[in-house]
Short mmCIF file of C-alpha atoms and ligand atoms in Angstrom, two decimals:
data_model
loop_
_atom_site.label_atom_id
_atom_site.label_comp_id
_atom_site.label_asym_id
_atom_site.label_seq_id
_atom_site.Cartn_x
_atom_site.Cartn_y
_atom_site.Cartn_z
CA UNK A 5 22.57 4.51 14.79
CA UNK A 6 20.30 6.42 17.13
CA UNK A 7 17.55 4.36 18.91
CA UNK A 8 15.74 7.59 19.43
CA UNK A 9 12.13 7.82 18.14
CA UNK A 10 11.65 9.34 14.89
CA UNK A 11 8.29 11.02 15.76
CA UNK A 12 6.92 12.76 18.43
CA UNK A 13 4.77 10.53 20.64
CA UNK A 14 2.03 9.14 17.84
CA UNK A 15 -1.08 6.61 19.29
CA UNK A 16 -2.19 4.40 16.06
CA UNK A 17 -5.44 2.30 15.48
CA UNK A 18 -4.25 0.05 12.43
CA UNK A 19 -6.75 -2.16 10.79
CA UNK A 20 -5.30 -4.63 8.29
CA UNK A 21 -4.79 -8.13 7.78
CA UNK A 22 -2.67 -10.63 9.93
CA UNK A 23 -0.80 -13.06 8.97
CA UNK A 24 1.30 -16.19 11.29
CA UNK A 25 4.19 -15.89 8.96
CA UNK A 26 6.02 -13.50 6.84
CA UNK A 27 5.22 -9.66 6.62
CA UNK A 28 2.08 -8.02 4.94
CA UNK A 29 -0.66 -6.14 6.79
CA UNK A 30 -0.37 -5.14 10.36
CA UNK A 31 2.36 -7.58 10.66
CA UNK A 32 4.35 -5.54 8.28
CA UNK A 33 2.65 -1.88 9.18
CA UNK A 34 2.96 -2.36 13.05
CA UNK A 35 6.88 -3.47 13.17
CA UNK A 36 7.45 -1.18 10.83
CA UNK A 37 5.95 2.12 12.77
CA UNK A 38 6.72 0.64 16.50
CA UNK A 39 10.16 0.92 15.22
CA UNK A 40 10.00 4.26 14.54
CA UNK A 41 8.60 4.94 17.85
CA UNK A 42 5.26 4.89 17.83
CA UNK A 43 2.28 2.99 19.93
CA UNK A 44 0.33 0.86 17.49
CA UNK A 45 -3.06 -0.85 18.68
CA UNK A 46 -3.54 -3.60 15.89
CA UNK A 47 -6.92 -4.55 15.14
CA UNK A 48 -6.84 -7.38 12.48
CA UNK A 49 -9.43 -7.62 9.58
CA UNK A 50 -8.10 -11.26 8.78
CA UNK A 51 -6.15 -13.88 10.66
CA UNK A 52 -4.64 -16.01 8.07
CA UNK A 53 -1.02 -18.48 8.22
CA UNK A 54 0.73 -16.71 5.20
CA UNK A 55 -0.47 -14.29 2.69
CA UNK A 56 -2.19 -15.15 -0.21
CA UNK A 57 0.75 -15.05 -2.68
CA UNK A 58 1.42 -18.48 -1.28
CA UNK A 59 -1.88 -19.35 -3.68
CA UNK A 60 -3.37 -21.67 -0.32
CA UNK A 61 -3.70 -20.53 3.33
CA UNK A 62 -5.62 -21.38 6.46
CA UNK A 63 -7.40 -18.83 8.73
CA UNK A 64 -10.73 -16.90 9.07
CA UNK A 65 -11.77 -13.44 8.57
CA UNK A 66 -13.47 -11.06 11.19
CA UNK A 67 -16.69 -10.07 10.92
CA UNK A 68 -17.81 -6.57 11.29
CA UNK A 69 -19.29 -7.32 14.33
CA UNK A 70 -16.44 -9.08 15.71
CA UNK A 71 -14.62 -5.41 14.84
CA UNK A 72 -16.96 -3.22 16.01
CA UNK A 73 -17.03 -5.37 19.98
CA UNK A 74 -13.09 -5.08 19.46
CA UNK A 75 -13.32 -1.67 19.24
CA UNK A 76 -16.11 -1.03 21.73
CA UNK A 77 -14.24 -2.85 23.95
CA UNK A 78 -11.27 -0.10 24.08
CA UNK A 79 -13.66 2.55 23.75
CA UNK A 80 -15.03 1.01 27.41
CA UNK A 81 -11.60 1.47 28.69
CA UNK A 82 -10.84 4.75 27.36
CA UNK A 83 -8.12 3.30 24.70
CA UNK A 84 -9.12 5.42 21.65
CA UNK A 85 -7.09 8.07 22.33
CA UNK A 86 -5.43 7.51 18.77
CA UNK A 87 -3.76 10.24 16.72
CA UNK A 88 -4.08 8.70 13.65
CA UNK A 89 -5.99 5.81 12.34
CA UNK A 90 -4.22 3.38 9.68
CA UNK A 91 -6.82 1.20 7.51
CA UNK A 92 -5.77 -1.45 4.84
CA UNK A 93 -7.20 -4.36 3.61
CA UNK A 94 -10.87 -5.34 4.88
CA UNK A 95 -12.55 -8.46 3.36
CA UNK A 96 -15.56 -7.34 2.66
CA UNK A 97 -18.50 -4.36 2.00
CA UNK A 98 -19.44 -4.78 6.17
CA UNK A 99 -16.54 -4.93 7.34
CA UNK A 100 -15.32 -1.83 5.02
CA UNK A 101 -18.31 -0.02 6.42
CA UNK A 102 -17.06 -1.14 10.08
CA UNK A 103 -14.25 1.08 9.05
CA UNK A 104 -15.67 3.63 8.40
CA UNK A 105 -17.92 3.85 11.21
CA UNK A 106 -14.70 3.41 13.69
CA UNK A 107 -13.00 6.54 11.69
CA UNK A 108 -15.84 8.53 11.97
CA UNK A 109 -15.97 7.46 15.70
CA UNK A 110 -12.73 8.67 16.32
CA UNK A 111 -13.29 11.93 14.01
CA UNK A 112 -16.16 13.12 15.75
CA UNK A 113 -14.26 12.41 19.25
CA UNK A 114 -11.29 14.58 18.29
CA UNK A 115 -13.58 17.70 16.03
CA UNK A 116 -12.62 20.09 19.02
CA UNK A 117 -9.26 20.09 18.37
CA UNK A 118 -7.78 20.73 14.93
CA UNK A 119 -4.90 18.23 13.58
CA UNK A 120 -5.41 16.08 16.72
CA UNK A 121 -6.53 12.95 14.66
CA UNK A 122 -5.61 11.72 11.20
CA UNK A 123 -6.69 9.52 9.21
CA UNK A 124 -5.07 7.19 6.20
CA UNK A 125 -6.80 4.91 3.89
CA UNK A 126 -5.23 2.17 1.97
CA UNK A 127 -8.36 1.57 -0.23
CA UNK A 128 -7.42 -1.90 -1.32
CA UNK A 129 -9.82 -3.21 -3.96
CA UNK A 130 -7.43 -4.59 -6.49
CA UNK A 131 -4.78 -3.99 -8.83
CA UNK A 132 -3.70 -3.94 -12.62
CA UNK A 133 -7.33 -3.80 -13.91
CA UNK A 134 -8.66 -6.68 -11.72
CA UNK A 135 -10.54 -6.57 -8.81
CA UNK A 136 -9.85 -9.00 -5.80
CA UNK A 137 -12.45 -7.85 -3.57
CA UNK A 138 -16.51 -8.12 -4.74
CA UNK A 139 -18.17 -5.25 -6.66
CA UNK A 140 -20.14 -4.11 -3.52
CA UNK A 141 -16.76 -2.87 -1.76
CA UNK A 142 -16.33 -0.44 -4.05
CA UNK A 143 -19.33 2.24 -3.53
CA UNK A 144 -18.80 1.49 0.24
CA UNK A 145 -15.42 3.29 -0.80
CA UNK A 146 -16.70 6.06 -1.98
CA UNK A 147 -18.43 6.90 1.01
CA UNK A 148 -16.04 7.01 3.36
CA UNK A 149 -13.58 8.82 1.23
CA UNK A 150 -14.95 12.07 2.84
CA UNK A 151 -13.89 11.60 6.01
CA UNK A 152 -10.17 10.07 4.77
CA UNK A 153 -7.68 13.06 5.48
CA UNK A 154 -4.77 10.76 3.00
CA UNK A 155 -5.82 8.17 0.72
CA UNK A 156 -3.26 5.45 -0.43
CA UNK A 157 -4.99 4.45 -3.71
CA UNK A 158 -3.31 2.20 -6.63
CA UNK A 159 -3.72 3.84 -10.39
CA UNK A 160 -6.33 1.23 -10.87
CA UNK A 161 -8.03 2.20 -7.37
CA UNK A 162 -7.58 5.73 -8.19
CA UNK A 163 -9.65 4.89 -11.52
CA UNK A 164 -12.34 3.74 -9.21
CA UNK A 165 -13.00 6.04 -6.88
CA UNK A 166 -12.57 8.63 -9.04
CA UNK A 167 -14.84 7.53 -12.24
CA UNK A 168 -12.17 8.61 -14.13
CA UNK A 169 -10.32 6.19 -16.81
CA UNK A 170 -6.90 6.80 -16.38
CA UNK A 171 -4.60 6.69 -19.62
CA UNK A 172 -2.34 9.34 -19.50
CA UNK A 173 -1.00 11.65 -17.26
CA UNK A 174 -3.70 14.57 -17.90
CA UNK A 175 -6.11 11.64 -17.02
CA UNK A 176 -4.64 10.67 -13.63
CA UNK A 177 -3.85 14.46 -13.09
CA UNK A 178 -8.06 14.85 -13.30
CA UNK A 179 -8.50 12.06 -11.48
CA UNK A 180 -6.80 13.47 -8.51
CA UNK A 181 -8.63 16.73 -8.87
CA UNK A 182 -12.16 14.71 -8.89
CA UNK A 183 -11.01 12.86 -5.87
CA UNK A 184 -10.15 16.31 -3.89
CA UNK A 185 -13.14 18.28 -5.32
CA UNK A 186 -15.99 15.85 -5.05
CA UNK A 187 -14.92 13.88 -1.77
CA UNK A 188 -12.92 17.26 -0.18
CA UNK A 189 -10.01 14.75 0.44
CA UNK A 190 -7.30 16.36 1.31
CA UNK A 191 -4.06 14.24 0.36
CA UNK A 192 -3.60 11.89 -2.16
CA UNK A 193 -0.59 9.64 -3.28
CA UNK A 194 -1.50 7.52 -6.39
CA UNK A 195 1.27 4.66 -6.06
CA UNK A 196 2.71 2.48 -8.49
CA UNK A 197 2.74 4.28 -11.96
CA UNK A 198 4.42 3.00 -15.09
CA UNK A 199 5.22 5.65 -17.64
CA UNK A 200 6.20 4.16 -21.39
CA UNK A 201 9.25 6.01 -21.71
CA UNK A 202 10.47 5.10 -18.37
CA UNK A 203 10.59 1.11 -18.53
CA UNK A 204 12.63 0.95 -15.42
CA UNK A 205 11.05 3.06 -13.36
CA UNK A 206 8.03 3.38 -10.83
CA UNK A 207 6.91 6.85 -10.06
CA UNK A 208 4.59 7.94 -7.09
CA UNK A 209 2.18 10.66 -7.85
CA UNK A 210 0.77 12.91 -5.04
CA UNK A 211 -1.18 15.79 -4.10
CA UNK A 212 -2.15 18.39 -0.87
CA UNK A 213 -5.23 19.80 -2.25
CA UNK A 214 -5.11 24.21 -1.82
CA UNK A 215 -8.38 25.53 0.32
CA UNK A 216 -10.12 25.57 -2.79
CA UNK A 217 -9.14 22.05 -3.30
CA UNK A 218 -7.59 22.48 -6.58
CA UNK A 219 -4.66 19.85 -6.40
CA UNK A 220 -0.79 20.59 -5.87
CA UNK A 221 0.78 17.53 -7.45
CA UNK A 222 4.44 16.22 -7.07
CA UNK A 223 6.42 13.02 -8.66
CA UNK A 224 8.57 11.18 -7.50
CA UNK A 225 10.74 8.38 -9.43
CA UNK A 226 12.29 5.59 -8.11
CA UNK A 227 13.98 2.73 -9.73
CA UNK A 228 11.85 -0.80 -10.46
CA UNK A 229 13.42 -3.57 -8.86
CA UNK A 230 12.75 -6.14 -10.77
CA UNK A 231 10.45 -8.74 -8.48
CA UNK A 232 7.00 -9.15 -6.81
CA UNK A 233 7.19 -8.22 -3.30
CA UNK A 234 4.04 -8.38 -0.87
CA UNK A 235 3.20 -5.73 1.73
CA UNK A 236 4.92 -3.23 -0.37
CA UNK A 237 1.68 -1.34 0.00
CA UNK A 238 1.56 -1.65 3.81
CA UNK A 239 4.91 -0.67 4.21
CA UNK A 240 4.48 2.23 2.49
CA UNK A 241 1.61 3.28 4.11
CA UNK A 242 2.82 2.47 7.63
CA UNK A 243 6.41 4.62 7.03
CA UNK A 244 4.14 7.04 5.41
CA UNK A 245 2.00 7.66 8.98
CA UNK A 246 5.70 8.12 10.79
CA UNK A 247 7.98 10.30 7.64
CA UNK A 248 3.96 12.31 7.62
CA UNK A 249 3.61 13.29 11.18
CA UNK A 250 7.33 14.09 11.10
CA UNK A 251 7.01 16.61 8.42
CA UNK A 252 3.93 17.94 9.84
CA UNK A 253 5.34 18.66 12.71
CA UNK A 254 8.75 20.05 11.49
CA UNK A 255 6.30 22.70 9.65
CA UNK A 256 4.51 23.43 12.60
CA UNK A 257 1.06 22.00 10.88
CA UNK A 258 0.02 19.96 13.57
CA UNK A 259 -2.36 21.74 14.93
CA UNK A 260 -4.20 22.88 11.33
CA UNK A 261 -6.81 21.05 10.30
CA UNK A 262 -5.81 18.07 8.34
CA UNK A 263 -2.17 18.85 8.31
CA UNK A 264 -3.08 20.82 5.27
CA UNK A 265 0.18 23.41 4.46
CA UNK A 266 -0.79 27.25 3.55
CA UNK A 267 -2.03 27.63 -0.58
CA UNK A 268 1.66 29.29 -0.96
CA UNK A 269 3.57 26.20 -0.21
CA UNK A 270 4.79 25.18 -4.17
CA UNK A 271 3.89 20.80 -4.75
CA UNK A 272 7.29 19.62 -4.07
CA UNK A 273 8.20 21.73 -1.32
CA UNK A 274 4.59 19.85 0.77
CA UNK A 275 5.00 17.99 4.15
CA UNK A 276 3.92 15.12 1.96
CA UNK A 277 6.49 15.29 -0.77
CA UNK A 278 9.16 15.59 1.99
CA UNK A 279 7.53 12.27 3.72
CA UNK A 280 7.11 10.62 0.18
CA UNK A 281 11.27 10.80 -0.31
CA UNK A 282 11.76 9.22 2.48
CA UNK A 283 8.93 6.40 2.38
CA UNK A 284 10.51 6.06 -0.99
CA UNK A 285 14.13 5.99 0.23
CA UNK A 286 13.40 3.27 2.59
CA UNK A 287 11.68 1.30 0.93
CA UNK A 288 13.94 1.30 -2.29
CA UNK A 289 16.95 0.35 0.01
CA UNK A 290 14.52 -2.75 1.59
CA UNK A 291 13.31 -3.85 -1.31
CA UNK A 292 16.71 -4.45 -2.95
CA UNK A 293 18.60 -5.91 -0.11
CA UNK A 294 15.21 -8.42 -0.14
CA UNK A 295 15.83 -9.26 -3.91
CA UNK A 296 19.88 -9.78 -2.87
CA UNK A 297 18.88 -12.29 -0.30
CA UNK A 298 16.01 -13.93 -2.08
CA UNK A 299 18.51 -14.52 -5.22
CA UNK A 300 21.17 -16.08 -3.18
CA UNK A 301 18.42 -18.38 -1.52
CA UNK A 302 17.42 -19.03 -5.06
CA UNK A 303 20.33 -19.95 -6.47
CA UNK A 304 20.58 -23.70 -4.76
CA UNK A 305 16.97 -23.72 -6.94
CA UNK A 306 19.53 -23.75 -10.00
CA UNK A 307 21.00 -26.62 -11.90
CA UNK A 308 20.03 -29.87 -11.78
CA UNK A 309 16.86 -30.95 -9.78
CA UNK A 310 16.98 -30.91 -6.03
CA UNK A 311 15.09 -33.83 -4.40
CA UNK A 312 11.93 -31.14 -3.17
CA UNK A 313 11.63 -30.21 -7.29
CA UNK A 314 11.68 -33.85 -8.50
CA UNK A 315 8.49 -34.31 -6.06
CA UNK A 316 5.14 -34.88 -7.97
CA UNK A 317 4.12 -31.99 -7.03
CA UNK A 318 7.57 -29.63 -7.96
CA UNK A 319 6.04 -26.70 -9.75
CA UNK A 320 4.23 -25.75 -6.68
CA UNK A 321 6.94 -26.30 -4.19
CA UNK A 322 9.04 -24.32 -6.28
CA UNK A 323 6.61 -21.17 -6.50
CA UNK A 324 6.10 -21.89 -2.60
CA UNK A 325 10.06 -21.55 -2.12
CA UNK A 326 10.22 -18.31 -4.34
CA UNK A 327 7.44 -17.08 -2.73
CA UNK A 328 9.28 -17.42 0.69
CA UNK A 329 12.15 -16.12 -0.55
CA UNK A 330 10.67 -12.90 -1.90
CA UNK A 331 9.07 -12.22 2.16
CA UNK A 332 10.32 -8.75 2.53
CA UNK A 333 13.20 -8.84 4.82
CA UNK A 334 12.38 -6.12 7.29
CA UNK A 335 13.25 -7.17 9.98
CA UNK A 336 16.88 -7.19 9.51
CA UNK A 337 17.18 -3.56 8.33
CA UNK A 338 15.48 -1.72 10.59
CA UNK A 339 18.23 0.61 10.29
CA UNK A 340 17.33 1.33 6.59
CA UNK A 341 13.78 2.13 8.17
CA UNK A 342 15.17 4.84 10.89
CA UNK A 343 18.00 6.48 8.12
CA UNK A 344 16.57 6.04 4.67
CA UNK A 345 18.61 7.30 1.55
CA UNK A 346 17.50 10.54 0.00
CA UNK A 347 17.85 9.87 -3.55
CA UNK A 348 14.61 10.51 -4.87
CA UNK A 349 13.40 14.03 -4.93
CA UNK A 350 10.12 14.83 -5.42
CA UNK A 351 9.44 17.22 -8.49
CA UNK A 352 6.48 19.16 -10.10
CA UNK A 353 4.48 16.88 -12.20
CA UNK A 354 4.44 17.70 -15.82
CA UNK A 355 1.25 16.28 -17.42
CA UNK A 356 2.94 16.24 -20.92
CA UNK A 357 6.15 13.68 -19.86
CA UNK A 358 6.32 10.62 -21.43
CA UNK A 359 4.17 11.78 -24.90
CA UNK A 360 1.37 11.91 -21.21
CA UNK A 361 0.48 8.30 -22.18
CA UNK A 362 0.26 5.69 -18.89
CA UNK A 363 0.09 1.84 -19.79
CA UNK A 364 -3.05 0.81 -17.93
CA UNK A 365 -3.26 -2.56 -17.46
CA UNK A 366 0.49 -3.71 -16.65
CA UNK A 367 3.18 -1.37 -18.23
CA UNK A 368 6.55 -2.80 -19.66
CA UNK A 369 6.73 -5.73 -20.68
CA UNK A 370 9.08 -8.47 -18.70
CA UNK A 371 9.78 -12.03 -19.51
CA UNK A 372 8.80 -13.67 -16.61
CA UNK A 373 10.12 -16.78 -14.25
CA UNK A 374 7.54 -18.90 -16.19
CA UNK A 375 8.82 -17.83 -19.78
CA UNK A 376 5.44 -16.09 -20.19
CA UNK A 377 4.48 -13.28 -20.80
CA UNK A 378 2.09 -10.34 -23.28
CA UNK A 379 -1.38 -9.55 -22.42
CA UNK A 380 -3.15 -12.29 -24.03
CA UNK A 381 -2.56 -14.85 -21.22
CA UNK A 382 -3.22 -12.07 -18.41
CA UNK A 383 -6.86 -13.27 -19.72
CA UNK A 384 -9.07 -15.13 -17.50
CA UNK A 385 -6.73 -15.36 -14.90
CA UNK A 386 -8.85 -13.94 -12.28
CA UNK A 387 -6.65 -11.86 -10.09
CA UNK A 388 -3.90 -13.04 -8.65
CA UNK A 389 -0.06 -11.06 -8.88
CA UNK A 390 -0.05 -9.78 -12.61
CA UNK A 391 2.73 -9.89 -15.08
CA UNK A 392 3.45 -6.41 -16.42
CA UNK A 393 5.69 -4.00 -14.26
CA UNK A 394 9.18 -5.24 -13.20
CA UNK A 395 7.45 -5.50 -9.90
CA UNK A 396 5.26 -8.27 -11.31
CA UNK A 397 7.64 -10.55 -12.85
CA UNK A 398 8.44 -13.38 -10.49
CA UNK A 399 4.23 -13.65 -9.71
CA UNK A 400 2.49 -13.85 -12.88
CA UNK A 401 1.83 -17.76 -13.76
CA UNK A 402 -0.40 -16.82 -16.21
CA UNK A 403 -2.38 -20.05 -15.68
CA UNK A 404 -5.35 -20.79 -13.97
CA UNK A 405 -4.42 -20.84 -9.86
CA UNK A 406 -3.31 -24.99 -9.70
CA UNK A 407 -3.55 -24.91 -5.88
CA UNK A 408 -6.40 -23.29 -5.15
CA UNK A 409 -8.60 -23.18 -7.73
CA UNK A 410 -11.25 -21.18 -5.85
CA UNK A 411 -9.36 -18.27 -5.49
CA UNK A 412 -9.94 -16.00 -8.03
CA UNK A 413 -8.63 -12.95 -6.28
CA UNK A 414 -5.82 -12.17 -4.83
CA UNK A 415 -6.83 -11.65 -1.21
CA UNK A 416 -9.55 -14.17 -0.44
N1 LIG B 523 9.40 -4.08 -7.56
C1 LIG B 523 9.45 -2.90 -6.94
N2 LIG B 523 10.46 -2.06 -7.21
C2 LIG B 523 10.56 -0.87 -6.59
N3 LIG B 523 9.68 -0.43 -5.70
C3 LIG B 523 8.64 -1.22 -5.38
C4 LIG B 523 8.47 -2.49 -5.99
N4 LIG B 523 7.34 -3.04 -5.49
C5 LIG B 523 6.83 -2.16 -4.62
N5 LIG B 523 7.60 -1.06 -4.55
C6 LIG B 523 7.38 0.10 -3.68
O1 LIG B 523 6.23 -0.13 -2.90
C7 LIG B 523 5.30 0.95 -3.03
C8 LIG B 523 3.91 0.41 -2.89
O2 LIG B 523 3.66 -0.39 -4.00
P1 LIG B 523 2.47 -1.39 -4.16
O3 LIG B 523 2.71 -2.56 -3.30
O4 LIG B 523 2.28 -1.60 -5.61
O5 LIG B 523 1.27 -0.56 -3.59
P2 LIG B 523 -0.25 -0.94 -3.58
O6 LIG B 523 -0.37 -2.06 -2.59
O7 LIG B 523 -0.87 0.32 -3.13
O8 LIG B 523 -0.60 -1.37 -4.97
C9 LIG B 523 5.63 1.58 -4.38
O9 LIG B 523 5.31 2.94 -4.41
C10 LIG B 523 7.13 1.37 -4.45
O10 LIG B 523 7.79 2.39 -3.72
C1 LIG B 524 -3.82 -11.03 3.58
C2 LIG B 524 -2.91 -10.03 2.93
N1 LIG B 524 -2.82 -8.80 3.45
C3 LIG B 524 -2.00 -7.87 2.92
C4 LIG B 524 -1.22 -8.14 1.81
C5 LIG B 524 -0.26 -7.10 1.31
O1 LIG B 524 -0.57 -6.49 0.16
P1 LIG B 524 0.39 -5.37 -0.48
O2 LIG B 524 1.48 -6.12 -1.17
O3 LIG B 524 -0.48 -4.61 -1.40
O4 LIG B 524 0.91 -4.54 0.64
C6 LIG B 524 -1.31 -9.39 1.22
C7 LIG B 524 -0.54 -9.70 0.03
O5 LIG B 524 -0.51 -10.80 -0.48
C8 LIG B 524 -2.17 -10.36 1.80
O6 LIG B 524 -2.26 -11.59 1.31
#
């Protein structure tokens, strides 16, 4: 395996979450993209010991004041010279808005020069119908989605931004539209769709808007593995900055505005769809080798009771162990990051597939590690990982949060 860089020389700013242990946020997007070669300047939005899967955690959150100092202190230096600017989770409307007043920092710095900066937006609000951030995020959102060159959005975040309930696929399809004509946004990639007919499956949907921002979409299935993984989303977006720039630059867009190809380039034939199969094609090969490892580790959980699960206390040490076990294991296939399979093609989205029906809250359903499962006890669970998609099984409890019962959301 080549140790050369994947990209040509890329400076990122990535705000996100940190965590001590395990890999979500900028502890997840910065191994991921130093790996692939480029410089990463991590700014953290939360400092917590594990993510909040684990249902209890230590640590604080940063202020927006504490962010903006951070990042006046670089600009004092001259250390902004980033080419693209990564955001993910922020825990709150200020600090959201310190975001976006760092992007637009950096945007106005680099206006002279087309292409020169780049910007991607993981607009993490919540998931599956639930939100785990407050109500006030989301307009702060909307704001700064003009100034986003690629947004990252969920189906239910897509829903959000957009106005626009989505049910089916001509519903997500004008979605995407709304989000490139009202808030000129250039890419989009909805992830994490569940079509009916396809059970198995998670598709990606994504678009390069044309210069009259009418959308070019492009799908791309993969198969569900079936478990609840955290930092998928950061992962993505992280190998999505590297397989993006790459693209861009292998069609000689780098210096166009916005990396935005010509109106005559067909959906699945876009810098983006040629990133997305890759993302995808990493990921996929991850995520499975994860679930190998985290089944073996589970099997000594089998049979008869193990001195941890005959503790007072067992059913939370066991969903602490599976939790653990499910910590994507990225570190040990890095090689998986630099060469990922090319399965999954991306292909022109037909509105009509699938009878154009889209489950919204969950999608299939799965029996799940707790023998629950159907919509009813989804109720009044406040939001933490859902039951629904194969991706949720192994995190829905379906009860009320026994560890930490102030917790409604999934990130605090
Ligand atoms: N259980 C799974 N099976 C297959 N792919 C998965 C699974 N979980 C996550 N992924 C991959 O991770 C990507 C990001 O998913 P997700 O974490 O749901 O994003 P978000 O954080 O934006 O909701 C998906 O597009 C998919 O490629
Ligand atoms: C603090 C924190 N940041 C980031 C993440 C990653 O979220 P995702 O799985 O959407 O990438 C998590 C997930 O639990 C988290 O707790």
């Amino acid at each position: 395996m080549s140790l050369d860089p994947v990209v040509p020389e890329t400076c990122v700013l990535a705000i996100a979450s940190h965590v001590v242990y395990g890999y979500v946020g900028n502890t997840m997007a910065a191994l991921v993209m130093q790996t692939l070669g480029c410089d990463v300047a991590a700014l953290n939005t939360v400092q917590y010991s594990n993510h909040t899967g684990y249902r209890q955690w230590k640590g604080t959150k940063a202020s927006s004041k504490e962010m903006q100092d951070l990042y006046t202190g670089l600009k004092q230096s001259y250390l902004t010279n980033f080419d693209v600017l990564l955001t993910g989770y922020a825990p709150s409307a200020e600090t959201v808005d310190a975001v976006g007043s760092i992007a637009r920092d950096l945007k106005l710095k680099s206006s002279m020069k087309a292409g020169s900066f780049f910007w991607i937006l993981d607009p993490v609000m919540g998931d599956q119908g639930k939100l785990y951030v407050s109500e006030d995020v989301v307009p702060v959102y909307r704001n700064l989605l003009r100034d986003a060159d690629l947004i990252l959005p969920n189906q239910f975040e897509a829903e959000l931004l957009s106005e626009t309930k989505i049910t089916s696929l001509s519903s997500l399809k004008e979605a995407i539209t709304q989000l490139h004509k009202t808030h000129r946004i250039p890419h989009i990639i909805v992830t994490s769709i569940n079509l009916p007919d396809k059970p198995s499956t998670m598709s990606i949907i994504g678009s390069t808007a044309r210069s009259d921002f009418s959308p070019r979409i492009f799908k791309i299935d993969v198969p569900a593995i079936d478990c609840f993984f955290s930092g998928t989303g950061d992962m993505f977006a992280a190998l999505t900055v590297v397989r993006l720039r790459e693209a861009v630059t292998h069609a000689d867009l780098n210096n166009t505005k916005s990396w935005v190809s010509p109106n005559d380039v067909k959906a699945e034939d876009l810098p983006l769809a040629k990133a997305a199969e890759k993302v995808l094609g990493s990921m996929h090969t991850v995520l499975s080798k994860t679930k190998e490892a985290r089944d073996k580790e589970l099997e000594g959980m089998a049979g008869p009771l193990g001195v941890m699960e005959k503790e007072k206390d067992s059913e939370k040490r066991t969903w602490l162990r599976k939790t653990k076990a499910a910590e994507v294991k990225v570190v040990r296939c890095l090689g998986d990051l630099r060469e990922p399979r090319l399965d999954w093609k991306a292909e022109a989205f037909d509105e009509n597939e699938g009878g154009g029906a889209i489950e919204h809250v969950g999608g299939p359903k799965v029996e799940r590690a707790d023998g629950a499962n159907g919509a009813g006890e989804r109720e009044g669970l406040g939001m933490q990982h859902l039951a629904g998609t194969g991706k949720r099984l192994e995190n829905g409890h379906g009860k009320k949060d026994s560890v930490d019962s102030t917790l409604p959301h999934r990130r605090a």
